[in-house]
XYZ file of C-alpha atoms in Angstrom:
267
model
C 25.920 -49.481 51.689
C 29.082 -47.686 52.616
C 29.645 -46.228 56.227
C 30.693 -42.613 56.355
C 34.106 -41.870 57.326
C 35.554 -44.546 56.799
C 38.499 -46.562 55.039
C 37.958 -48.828 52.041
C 40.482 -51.043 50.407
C 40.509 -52.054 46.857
C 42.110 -54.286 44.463
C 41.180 -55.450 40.648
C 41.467 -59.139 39.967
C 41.413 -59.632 36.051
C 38.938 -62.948 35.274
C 37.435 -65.010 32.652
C 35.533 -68.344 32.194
C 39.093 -69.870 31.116
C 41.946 -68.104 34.100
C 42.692 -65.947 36.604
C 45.193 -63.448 36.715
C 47.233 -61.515 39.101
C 45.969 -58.907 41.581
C 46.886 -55.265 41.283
C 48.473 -53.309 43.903
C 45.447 -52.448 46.550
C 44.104 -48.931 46.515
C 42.219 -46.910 49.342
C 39.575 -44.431 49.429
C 37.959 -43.094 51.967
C 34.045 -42.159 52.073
C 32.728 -38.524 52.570
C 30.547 -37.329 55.806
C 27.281 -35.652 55.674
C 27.125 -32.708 57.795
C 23.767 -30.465 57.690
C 22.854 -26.524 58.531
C 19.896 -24.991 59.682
C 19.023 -21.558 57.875
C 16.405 -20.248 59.244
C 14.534 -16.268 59.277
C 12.721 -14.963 62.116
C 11.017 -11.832 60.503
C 7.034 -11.751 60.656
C 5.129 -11.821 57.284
C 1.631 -11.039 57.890
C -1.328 -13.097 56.158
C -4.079 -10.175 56.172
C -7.682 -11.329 56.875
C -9.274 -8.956 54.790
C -8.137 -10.115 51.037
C -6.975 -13.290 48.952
C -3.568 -12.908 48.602
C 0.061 -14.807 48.655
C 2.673 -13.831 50.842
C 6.417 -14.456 50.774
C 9.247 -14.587 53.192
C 12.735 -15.396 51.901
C 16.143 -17.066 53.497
C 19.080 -15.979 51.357
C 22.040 -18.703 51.297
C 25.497 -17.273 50.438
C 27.430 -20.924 50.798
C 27.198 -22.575 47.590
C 27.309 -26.086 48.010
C 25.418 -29.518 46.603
C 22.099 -30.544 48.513
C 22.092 -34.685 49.846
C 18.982 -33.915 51.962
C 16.232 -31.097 52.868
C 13.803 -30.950 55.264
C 11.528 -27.553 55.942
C 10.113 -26.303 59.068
C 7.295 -23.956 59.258
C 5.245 -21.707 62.422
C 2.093 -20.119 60.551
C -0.888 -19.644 62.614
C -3.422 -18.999 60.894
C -6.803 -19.253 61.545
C -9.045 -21.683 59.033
C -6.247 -23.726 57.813
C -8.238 -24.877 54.850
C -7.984 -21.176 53.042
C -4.010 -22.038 52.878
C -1.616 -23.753 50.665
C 2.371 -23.571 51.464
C 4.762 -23.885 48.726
C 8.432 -24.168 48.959
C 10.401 -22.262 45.856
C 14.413 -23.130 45.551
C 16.825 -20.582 44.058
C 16.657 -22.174 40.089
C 12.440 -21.980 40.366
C 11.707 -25.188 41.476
C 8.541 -25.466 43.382
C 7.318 -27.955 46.111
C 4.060 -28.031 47.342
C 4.379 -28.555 51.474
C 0.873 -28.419 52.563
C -2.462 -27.232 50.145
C -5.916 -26.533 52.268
C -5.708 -29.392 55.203
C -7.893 -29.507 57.901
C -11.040 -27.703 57.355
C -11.834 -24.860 60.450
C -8.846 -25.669 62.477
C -5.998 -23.584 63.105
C -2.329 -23.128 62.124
C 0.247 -25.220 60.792
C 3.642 -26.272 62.927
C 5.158 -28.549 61.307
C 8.394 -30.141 59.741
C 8.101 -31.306 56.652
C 10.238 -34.149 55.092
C 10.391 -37.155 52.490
C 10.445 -39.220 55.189
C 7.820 -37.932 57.639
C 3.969 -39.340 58.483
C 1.259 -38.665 56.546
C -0.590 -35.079 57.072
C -3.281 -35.876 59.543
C -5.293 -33.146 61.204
C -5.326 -32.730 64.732
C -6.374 -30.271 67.719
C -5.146 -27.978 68.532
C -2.814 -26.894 65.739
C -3.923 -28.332 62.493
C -1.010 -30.005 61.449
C 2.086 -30.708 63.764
C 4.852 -32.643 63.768
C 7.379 -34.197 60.931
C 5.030 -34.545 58.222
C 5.368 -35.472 54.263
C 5.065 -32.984 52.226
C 2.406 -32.769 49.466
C 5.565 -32.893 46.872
C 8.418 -34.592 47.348
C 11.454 -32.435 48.940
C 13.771 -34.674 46.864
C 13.281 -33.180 43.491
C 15.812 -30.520 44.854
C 18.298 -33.078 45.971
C 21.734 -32.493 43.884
C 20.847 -28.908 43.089
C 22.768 -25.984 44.577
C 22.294 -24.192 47.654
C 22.682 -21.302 47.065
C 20.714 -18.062 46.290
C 16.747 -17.194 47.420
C 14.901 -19.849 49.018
C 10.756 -18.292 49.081
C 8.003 -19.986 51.420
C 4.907 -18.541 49.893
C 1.581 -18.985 51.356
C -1.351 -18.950 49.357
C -4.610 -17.483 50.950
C -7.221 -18.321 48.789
C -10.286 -16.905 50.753
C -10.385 -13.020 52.881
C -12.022 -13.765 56.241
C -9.379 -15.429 57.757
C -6.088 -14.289 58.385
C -2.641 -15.320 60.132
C 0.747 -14.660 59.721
C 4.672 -16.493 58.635
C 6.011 -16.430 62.060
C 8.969 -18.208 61.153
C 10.547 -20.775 59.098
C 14.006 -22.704 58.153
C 15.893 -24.996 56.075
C 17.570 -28.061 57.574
C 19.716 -28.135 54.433
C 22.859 -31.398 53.920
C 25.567 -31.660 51.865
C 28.784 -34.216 51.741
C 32.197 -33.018 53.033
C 35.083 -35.216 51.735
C 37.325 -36.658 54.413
C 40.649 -34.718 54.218
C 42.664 -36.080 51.539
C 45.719 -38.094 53.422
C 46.981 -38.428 49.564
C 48.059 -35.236 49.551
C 52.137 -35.361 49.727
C 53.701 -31.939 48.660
C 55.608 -31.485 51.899
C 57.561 -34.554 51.858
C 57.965 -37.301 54.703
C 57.566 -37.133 58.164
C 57.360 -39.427 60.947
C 54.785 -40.004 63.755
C 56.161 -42.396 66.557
C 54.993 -44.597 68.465
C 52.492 -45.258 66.014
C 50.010 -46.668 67.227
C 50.122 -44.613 70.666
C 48.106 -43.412 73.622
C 47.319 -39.882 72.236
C 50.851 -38.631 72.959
C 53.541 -38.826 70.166
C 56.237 -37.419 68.033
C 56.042 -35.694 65.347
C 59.362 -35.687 63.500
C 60.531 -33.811 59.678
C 64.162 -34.148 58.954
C 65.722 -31.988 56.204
C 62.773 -29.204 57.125
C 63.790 -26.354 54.234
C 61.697 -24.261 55.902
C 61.968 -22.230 59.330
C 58.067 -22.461 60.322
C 55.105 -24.792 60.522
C 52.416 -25.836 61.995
C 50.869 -28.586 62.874
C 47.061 -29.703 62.693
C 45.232 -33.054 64.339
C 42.096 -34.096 62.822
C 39.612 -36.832 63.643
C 38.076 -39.074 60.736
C 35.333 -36.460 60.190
C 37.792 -33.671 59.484
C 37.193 -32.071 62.861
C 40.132 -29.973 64.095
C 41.544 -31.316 67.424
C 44.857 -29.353 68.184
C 46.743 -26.774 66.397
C 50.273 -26.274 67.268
C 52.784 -23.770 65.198
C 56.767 -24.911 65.544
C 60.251 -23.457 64.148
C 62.647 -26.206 62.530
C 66.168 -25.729 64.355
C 68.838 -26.528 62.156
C 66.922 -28.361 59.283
C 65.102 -30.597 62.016
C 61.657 -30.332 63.219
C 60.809 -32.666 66.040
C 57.903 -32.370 68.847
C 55.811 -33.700 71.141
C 52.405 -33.564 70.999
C 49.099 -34.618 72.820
C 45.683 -35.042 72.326
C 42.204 -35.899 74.744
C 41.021 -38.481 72.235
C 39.137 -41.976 72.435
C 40.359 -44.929 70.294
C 40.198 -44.792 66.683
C 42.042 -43.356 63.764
C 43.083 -39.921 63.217
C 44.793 -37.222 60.813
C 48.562 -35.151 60.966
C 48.598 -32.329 59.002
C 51.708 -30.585 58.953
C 52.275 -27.666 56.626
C 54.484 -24.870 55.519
C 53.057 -22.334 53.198
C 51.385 -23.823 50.442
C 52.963 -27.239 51.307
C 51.136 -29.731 53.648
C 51.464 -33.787 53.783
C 49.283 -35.793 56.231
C 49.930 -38.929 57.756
C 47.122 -41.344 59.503
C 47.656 -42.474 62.972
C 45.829 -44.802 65.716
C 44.944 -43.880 68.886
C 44.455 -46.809 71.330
């Protein structure tokens, strides 16, 4: 398994029971990092105690972006948590069934629920607490998109009990690409000493342009410094410094719609 975030080297070797030939020229890639977002909504939905009915509160998701992982966490107290059943409904339809009529006369349900949680087991005093697995799995909305209406529904099958949908949220994951040091529309600069201590040059001779600014990233894509500079006569050289530990990092330096990006250690 890969490591996030990191720098892979490849070559092809061409083979066959008979020969070997001659390696190509080695490539590089470097893998994406998972970064996840809570959504979450705050706004009461009542459970009446007086009817059988199902009741709905929705998160709406503007960012549009493929799901890696989900987990869902839920506050409904409610008394009699066997008259309930919980049911998780993505934008495209999809539903997962989180919880369905645990736990006989006990009370409310406080849980997160995930692929990889523990089995539902009641307890006291909430009927079901902690990160639990849901009835369905969460992963038959992995690779879908985010975005759009997300629906918890609650189901209250019988009328003497009621509760309410205090609150509830997505935990929701997705896979940013490491910026892209490939990228080389600016032209060449020069970073020196290379590797340093966290202070350095950067240096662009023939700069066409008047302005630019410069950007340090870490491996994640996590800005650092920002830092805008004018070129004096066709040269752009400063110094600049950043409060970072050991390990590799990212120079971004662009000019309107042209950018290159060098790597550089930090020891």
């Amino acid at each position: 398994q890969l490591v996030e975030g990191t720098v892979y080297y490849w070559t092809v070797i061409p083979a066959n029971a008979a020969c070997e030939g001659q390696a190509s020229q080695t490539g590089e890639f470097t893998t994406g990092v998972t970064n996840c977002e809570v959504f979450a909504t705050n706004v009461p939905v009542e459970i009446p105690s007086d009817t059988s009915e199902t009741v709905a509160s929705q998160i709406v998701i503007a960012e549009n972006f493929q799901i890696t992982g989900i987990s869902v966490s839920v506050n409904i107290p409610h008394t009699w948590t066997a008259d309930i059943t919980g049911t998780l409904i993505s934008p495209d339809g999809t539903e997962v069934q989180l919880f369905s009529q645990e736990c006989g006369d006990s009370d409310d349900v406080v849980a997160t629920f995930t692929d990889s949680g523990s089995a539902q087991v009641c307890g006291s005093p909430i009927a079901l607490s902690g990160t639990l697995k849901p009835d369905s799995p969460l992963s038959a909305l992995l690779n879908t998109a985010a975005a759009g209406t997300w629906t918890l529904e609650v189901f209250d099958e019988f009328g003497q009990d009621g509760g309410s949908i205090d609150s509830w949220s997505l935990n929701l994951c997705k896979l940013n690409a490491v910026l892209d040091v490939a990228d080389q529309t600016l032209g060449t600069f020069s970073i020196f000493p290379n590797p340093n201590s966290g202070s350095f040059t950067l240096r662009l001779d023939q700069a066409a342009a008047l302005q630019y600014t410069a950007k340090v990233f870490d491996i994640r894509g996590r800005l650092l410094l920002e830092r805008d500079f004018n070129a004096v006569g066709g040269l752009l050289q400063e110094q600049l410094t950043i409060d970072a530990s050991s390990g590799m990092y990212l120079l971004e330096v662009q000019t309107g719609n042209s950018r290159s990006v060098k790597k550089f250690i930090v020891r």
